[in-house]
Tab-separated table of C-alpha atoms in Angstrom:
chain	number	residue	atom	x	y	z
G	412	MET	CA	25.948	-6.352	-25.845
G	413	THR	CA	28.803	-5.601	-23.439
G	414	LEU	CA	28.267	-6.500	-19.919
G	415	PRO	CA	29.850	-4.584	-16.865
G	416	PRO	CA	33.021	-6.287	-15.503
G	417	ALA	CA	31.127	-6.962	-12.233
G	418	HIS	CA	28.389	-8.812	-13.784
G	419	GLU	CA	29.808	-12.338	-13.743
G	420	THR	CA	30.972	-11.833	-9.968
G	421	VAL	CA	27.406	-10.732	-9.198
G	422	VAL	CA	25.853	-13.493	-10.727
G	423	ALA	CA	28.231	-15.942	-9.191
G	424	ARG	CA	27.570	-14.585	-5.706
G	425	LEU	CA	23.839	-14.890	-6.449
G	426	VAL	CA	23.944	-18.389	-7.548
G	427	ALA	CA	25.979	-19.367	-4.473
G	428	ASP	CA	23.680	-17.958	-2.244
G	429	VAL	CA	20.500	-19.786	-3.743
G	430	ARG	CA	18.963	-22.187	-0.984
G	431	PRO	CA	15.877	-24.193	-1.366
G	432	VAL	CA	12.843	-22.511	0.472
G	433	ARG	CA	9.461	-23.626	1.387
G	434	ARG	CA	6.458	-22.356	-0.392
G	435	LEU	CA	4.791	-19.625	1.468
G	436	TRP	CA	1.203	-20.136	2.538
G	437	PRO	CA	-1.249	-18.175	0.719
G	438	PRO	CA	-1.888	-14.689	2.442
G	439	ALA	CA	-5.400	-15.737	3.689
G	440	VAL	CA	-4.159	-18.803	5.599
G	441	ARG	CA	-1.199	-16.723	7.102
G	442	LEU	CA	-3.577	-13.882	8.180
G	443	VAL	CA	-5.944	-16.624	9.903
G	444	ALA	CA	-2.760	-17.875	11.758
G	445	TRP	CA	-1.630	-14.335	12.744
G	446	ALA	CA	-5.138	-13.622	13.917
G	447	ALA	CA	-5.393	-16.702	16.317
G	448	ALA	CA	-2.094	-15.608	17.870
G	449	ALA	CA	-3.702	-12.064	18.249
G	450	ALA	CA	-6.855	-13.604	19.646
G	451	THR	CA	-4.839	-15.369	22.304
G	452	VAL	CA	-3.232	-12.044	23.453
G	453	LEU	CA	-6.618	-10.464	23.688
G	454	VAL	CA	-8.034	-13.106	25.919
G	455	PHE	CA	-4.808	-12.942	28.090
G	456	ALA	CA	-5.182	-9.566	28.617
G	457	ALA	CA	-8.753	-10.011	29.687
G	458	ARG	CA	-7.653	-12.535	32.359
G	459	VAL	CA	-4.672	-10.852	33.760
G	460	GLY	CA	-5.664	-7.098	33.316
G	461	LEU	CA	-6.498	-4.675	36.330
G	462	ARG	CA	-10.279	-4.639	35.124
G	463	ASP	CA	-12.356	-6.754	37.255
G	464	ASP	CA	-15.550	-6.231	35.548
G	465	VAL	CA	-14.775	-7.387	32.151
G	466	ALA	CA	-17.857	-9.642	32.061
G	467	ALA	CA	-20.324	-6.640	32.914
G	468	ALA	CA	-18.494	-4.326	30.294
G	469	LEU	CA	-18.952	-6.496	27.663
G	470	ALA	CA	-22.679	-6.328	27.994
G	471	ARG	CA	-22.301	-2.634	27.117
G	472	PRO	CA	-22.675	-2.432	23.373
G	473	GLY	CA	-20.441	0.755	22.922
G	474	TYR	CA	-17.446	-0.987	24.957
G	475	VAL	CA	-17.818	-4.046	22.552
G	476	LEU	CA	-17.867	-1.800	19.559
G	477	GLU	CA	-14.582	-0.248	20.634
G	478	VAL	CA	-12.718	-3.539	20.928
G	479	VAL	CA	-14.233	-4.974	17.796
G	480	LEU	CA	-13.284	-1.812	15.803
G	481	LEU	CA	-9.637	-1.981	17.116
G	482	ALA	CA	-9.392	-5.837	16.557
G	483	GLY	CA	-10.675	-5.321	13.077
G	484	ALA	CA	-8.375	-2.449	12.294
G	485	ALA	CA	-5.607	-4.785	13.465
G	486	ALA	CA	-6.531	-7.389	11.198
G	487	ALA	CA	-6.962	-5.254	8.236
G	488	ALA	CA	-3.229	-3.676	8.848
G	489	ALA	CA	-1.992	-7.271	9.098
G	490	ALA	CA	-3.549	-8.340	5.596
G	491	ALA	CA	-1.972	-5.104	4.267
G	492	ALA	CA	1.359	-6.113	5.499
G	493	LEU	CA	1.034	-9.451	4.090
G	494	LEU	CA	0.057	-8.433	0.644
G	495	ALA	CA	2.796	-5.611	0.806
G	496	ALA	CA	5.402	-8.408	1.057
G	497	ILE	CA	4.102	-10.042	-2.298
G	498	PRO	CA	5.358	-7.993	-5.309
G	499	GLY	CA	2.348	-7.058	-7.394
G	500	ARG	CA	-0.344	-7.483	-4.881
G	501	ASP	CA	-1.920	-4.012	-3.834
G	502	PRO	CA	-2.207	-3.672	-0.090
G	503	ARG	CA	-4.165	-0.123	-0.484
G	504	PRO	CA	-7.779	-1.725	0.097
G	505	ALA	CA	-6.880	-3.504	3.322
G	506	HIS	CA	-4.965	-0.305	4.193
G	507	ALA	CA	-7.961	1.783	3.628
G	508	VAL	CA	-10.113	-0.490	5.709
G	509	ALA	CA	-7.760	-0.499	8.624
G	510	ALA	CA	-7.470	3.197	8.524
G	511	LEU	CA	-11.430	3.666	8.520
G	512	LEU	CA	-11.749	1.076	11.461
G	513	ALA	CA	-9.166	2.708	13.430
G	514	GLY	CA	-10.535	6.087	12.997
G	515	LEU	CA	-13.973	4.940	14.126
G	516	GLY	CA	-12.584	3.148	16.940
G	517	ALA	CA	-10.689	6.194	18.207
G	518	ALA	CA	-14.184	8.245	17.574
G	519	THR	CA	-15.873	5.980	20.134
G	520	PHE	CA	-13.523	6.818	22.806
G	521	LEU	CA	-15.041	10.280	22.835
G	522	LEU	CA	-18.354	8.825	23.642
G	523	GLU	CA	-17.167	7.545	26.885
G	524	PRO	CA	-18.086	9.976	29.681
G	525	PRO	CA	-15.440	11.407	32.219
G	526	ALA	CA	-14.656	8.962	35.007
G	527	PRO	CA	-12.167	9.179	37.867
G	528	GLY	CA	-8.630	7.687	38.063
G	529	ALA	CA	-7.252	8.670	34.731
G	530	THR	CA	-3.926	9.833	36.148
G	531	TRP	CA	-0.798	10.344	34.246
G	532	LEU	CA	0.653	7.275	35.935
G	533	ALA	CA	-2.192	5.198	34.555
G	534	GLY	CA	-1.775	6.713	31.215
G	535	LEU	CA	2.083	6.009	31.087
G	536	ARG	CA	1.106	2.429	32.080
G	537	CYS	CA	-1.427	2.021	29.429
G	538	ALA	CA	1.155	3.055	26.661
G	539	ALA	CA	3.619	0.997	27.739
G	540	CYS	CA	1.321	-1.799	27.920
G	541	ILE	CA	0.039	-1.362	24.360
G	542	ALA	CA	3.578	-2.040	23.283
G	543	MET	CA	3.995	-5.116	25.656
G	544	PHE	CA	0.849	-6.877	24.470
G	545	GLY	CA	1.494	-5.746	20.706
G	546	LEU	CA	5.020	-7.304	20.767
G	547	VAL	CA	3.805	-10.833	20.084
G	548	PRO	CA	1.598	-10.025	17.149
G	549	TRP	CA	4.084	-7.691	15.914
G	550	LEU	CA	7.024	-10.150	16.058
G	551	ALA	CA	5.020	-12.761	14.216
G	552	LEU	CA	4.116	-10.504	11.372
G	553	VAL	CA	7.715	-9.026	11.020
G	554	ALA	CA	8.811	-12.747	10.579
G	555	ALA	CA	5.935	-13.488	8.110
G	556	VAL	CA	6.775	-10.108	6.049
G	557	ALA	CA	10.628	-11.081	6.126
G	558	ARG	CA	9.858	-14.247	4.417
G	559	GLY	CA	8.239	-12.240	1.476
G	560	ALA	CA	9.804	-9.738	-0.758
G	561	ALA	CA	8.417	-6.299	0.362
G	562	LEU	CA	9.204	-3.686	-2.371
G	563	ASP	CA	8.331	-0.844	0.065
G	564	GLY	CA	9.773	-1.662	3.433
G	565	ARG	CA	8.816	1.577	5.251
G	566	ALA	CA	4.953	1.049	4.091
G	567	ALA	CA	5.368	-2.745	5.102
G	568	GLY	CA	6.772	-1.838	8.640
G	569	ALA	CA	4.072	0.678	9.083
G	570	TYR	CA	1.253	-2.052	8.294
G	571	VAL	CA	3.309	-4.386	10.698
G	572	GLY	CA	3.322	-1.570	13.327
G	573	ALA	CA	-0.253	-0.709	13.044
G	574	ALA	CA	-1.335	-4.513	13.249
G	575	GLY	CA	0.656	-5.490	16.159
G	576	PHE	CA	0.078	-2.129	18.314
G	577	LEU	CA	-3.616	-1.990	17.341
G	578	THR	CA	-3.911	-5.217	18.723
G	579	GLY	CA	-2.127	-3.987	21.820
G	580	ALA	CA	-4.707	-1.177	21.936
G	581	ALA	CA	-7.573	-3.824	21.858
G	582	ALA	CA	-5.795	-5.761	24.571
G	583	VAL	CA	-5.262	-2.640	27.045
G	584	ARG	CA	-8.947	-1.873	26.607
G	585	LEU	CA	-10.062	-5.125	27.841
G	586	ALA	CA	-7.237	-4.875	30.719
G	587	CYS	CA	-7.386	-1.240	31.601
G	588	PRO	CA	-9.982	-0.101	34.376
G	589	VAL	CA	-10.249	3.376	33.187
G	590	ASP	CA	-13.409	4.538	30.846
G	591	ASP	CA	-12.620	8.054	30.656
G	592	GLY	CA	-12.886	9.191	26.990
G	593	HIS	CA	-9.794	11.786	27.104
G	594	HIS	CA	-7.719	9.069	28.936
G	595	LEU	CA	-8.592	6.490	26.060
G	596	LEU	CA	-7.857	8.999	23.203
G	597	VAL	CA	-4.490	10.314	24.684
G	598	TRP	CA	-3.044	7.126	26.017
G	599	HIS	CA	-4.731	4.337	24.021
G	600	GLY	CA	-5.015	5.993	20.578
G	601	LEU	CA	-1.898	8.148	20.179
G	602	PRO	CA	0.481	5.444	21.572
G	603	VAL	CA	-0.510	3.284	18.544
G	604	VAL	CA	0.726	6.078	16.343
G	605	GLY	CA	3.836	6.567	17.950
G	606	TRP	CA	4.636	2.790	18.081
G	607	THR	CA	3.614	2.359	14.535
G	608	ALA	CA	5.983	4.872	13.511
G	609	ILE	CA	8.785	3.432	15.500
G	610	SER	CA	8.018	0.029	13.788
G	611	ALA	CA	8.151	1.636	10.506
G	612	LEU	CA	11.978	2.651	10.891
G	613	VAL	CA	12.869	-0.661	12.664
G	614	THR	CA	11.268	-2.871	10.304
G	615	THR	CA	12.544	-0.785	7.353
G	616	ALA	CA	16.078	-1.318	8.678
G	617	TRP	CA	15.603	-5.075	9.305
G	618	LEU	CA	14.131	-5.755	5.851
G	619	ALA	CA	16.942	-3.542	4.233
G	620	ARG	CA	19.686	-5.768	5.880
G	621	ARG	CA	17.889	-9.147	4.873
G	622	THR	CA	17.802	-8.070	1.300
G	623	VAL	CA	21.218	-6.463	0.689
G	624	VAL	CA	23.417	-8.192	-1.967
G	625	PRO	CA	27.034	-7.492	-2.081
G	626	ILE	CA	28.261	-6.216	-5.275
G	627	ALA	CA	31.938	-6.205	-6.125
G	628	ALA	CA	33.551	-2.984	-6.911
G	629	ARG	CA	33.924	-1.959	-10.679
G	630	GLY	CA	37.339	-1.762	-11.919
């Protein structure tokens, strides 16, 4: 079998780049670590947010259900992201659970009655805060996925974005004083979709840069 001229060069470069690595924790352990960071964000949002009746709101089953569904969808998306970084592991079951919980969470927004105070300024503030609160869990998950070997960078980036910014949406639900259903659907639900799409593009480019192997020109 005749090998291409660049074969020895490529092999030499690969061998030269070999470095000792630490074995990754199992996905379940890394998910628990990520969930702890996400929970910290939620507690922080409840403490520093503009909502001063969090304790009273937590007595409403519907409000608690909204937060739980968003947080559960974030955790399922994070599980899908971690599985997507392991060749041979199928992230689709976790993906399906995340989509179902996120859809149910968005649907519960419509159950909220109209309420005053849902201005454009309040909406823009919530959309921006979803990104701010979601940044820490997003970065933590990007770092975890980058240590793996995601074969589909765009899908992994979408899972990462959904996990981070669904956490941000849950945090903003705890911090935002507006309970209007239209405000929640437009300014809490739709921004998650937009930030997740941006995450898919950014994370794909980042993972591609980390996995590029220089190949000598044939000749």
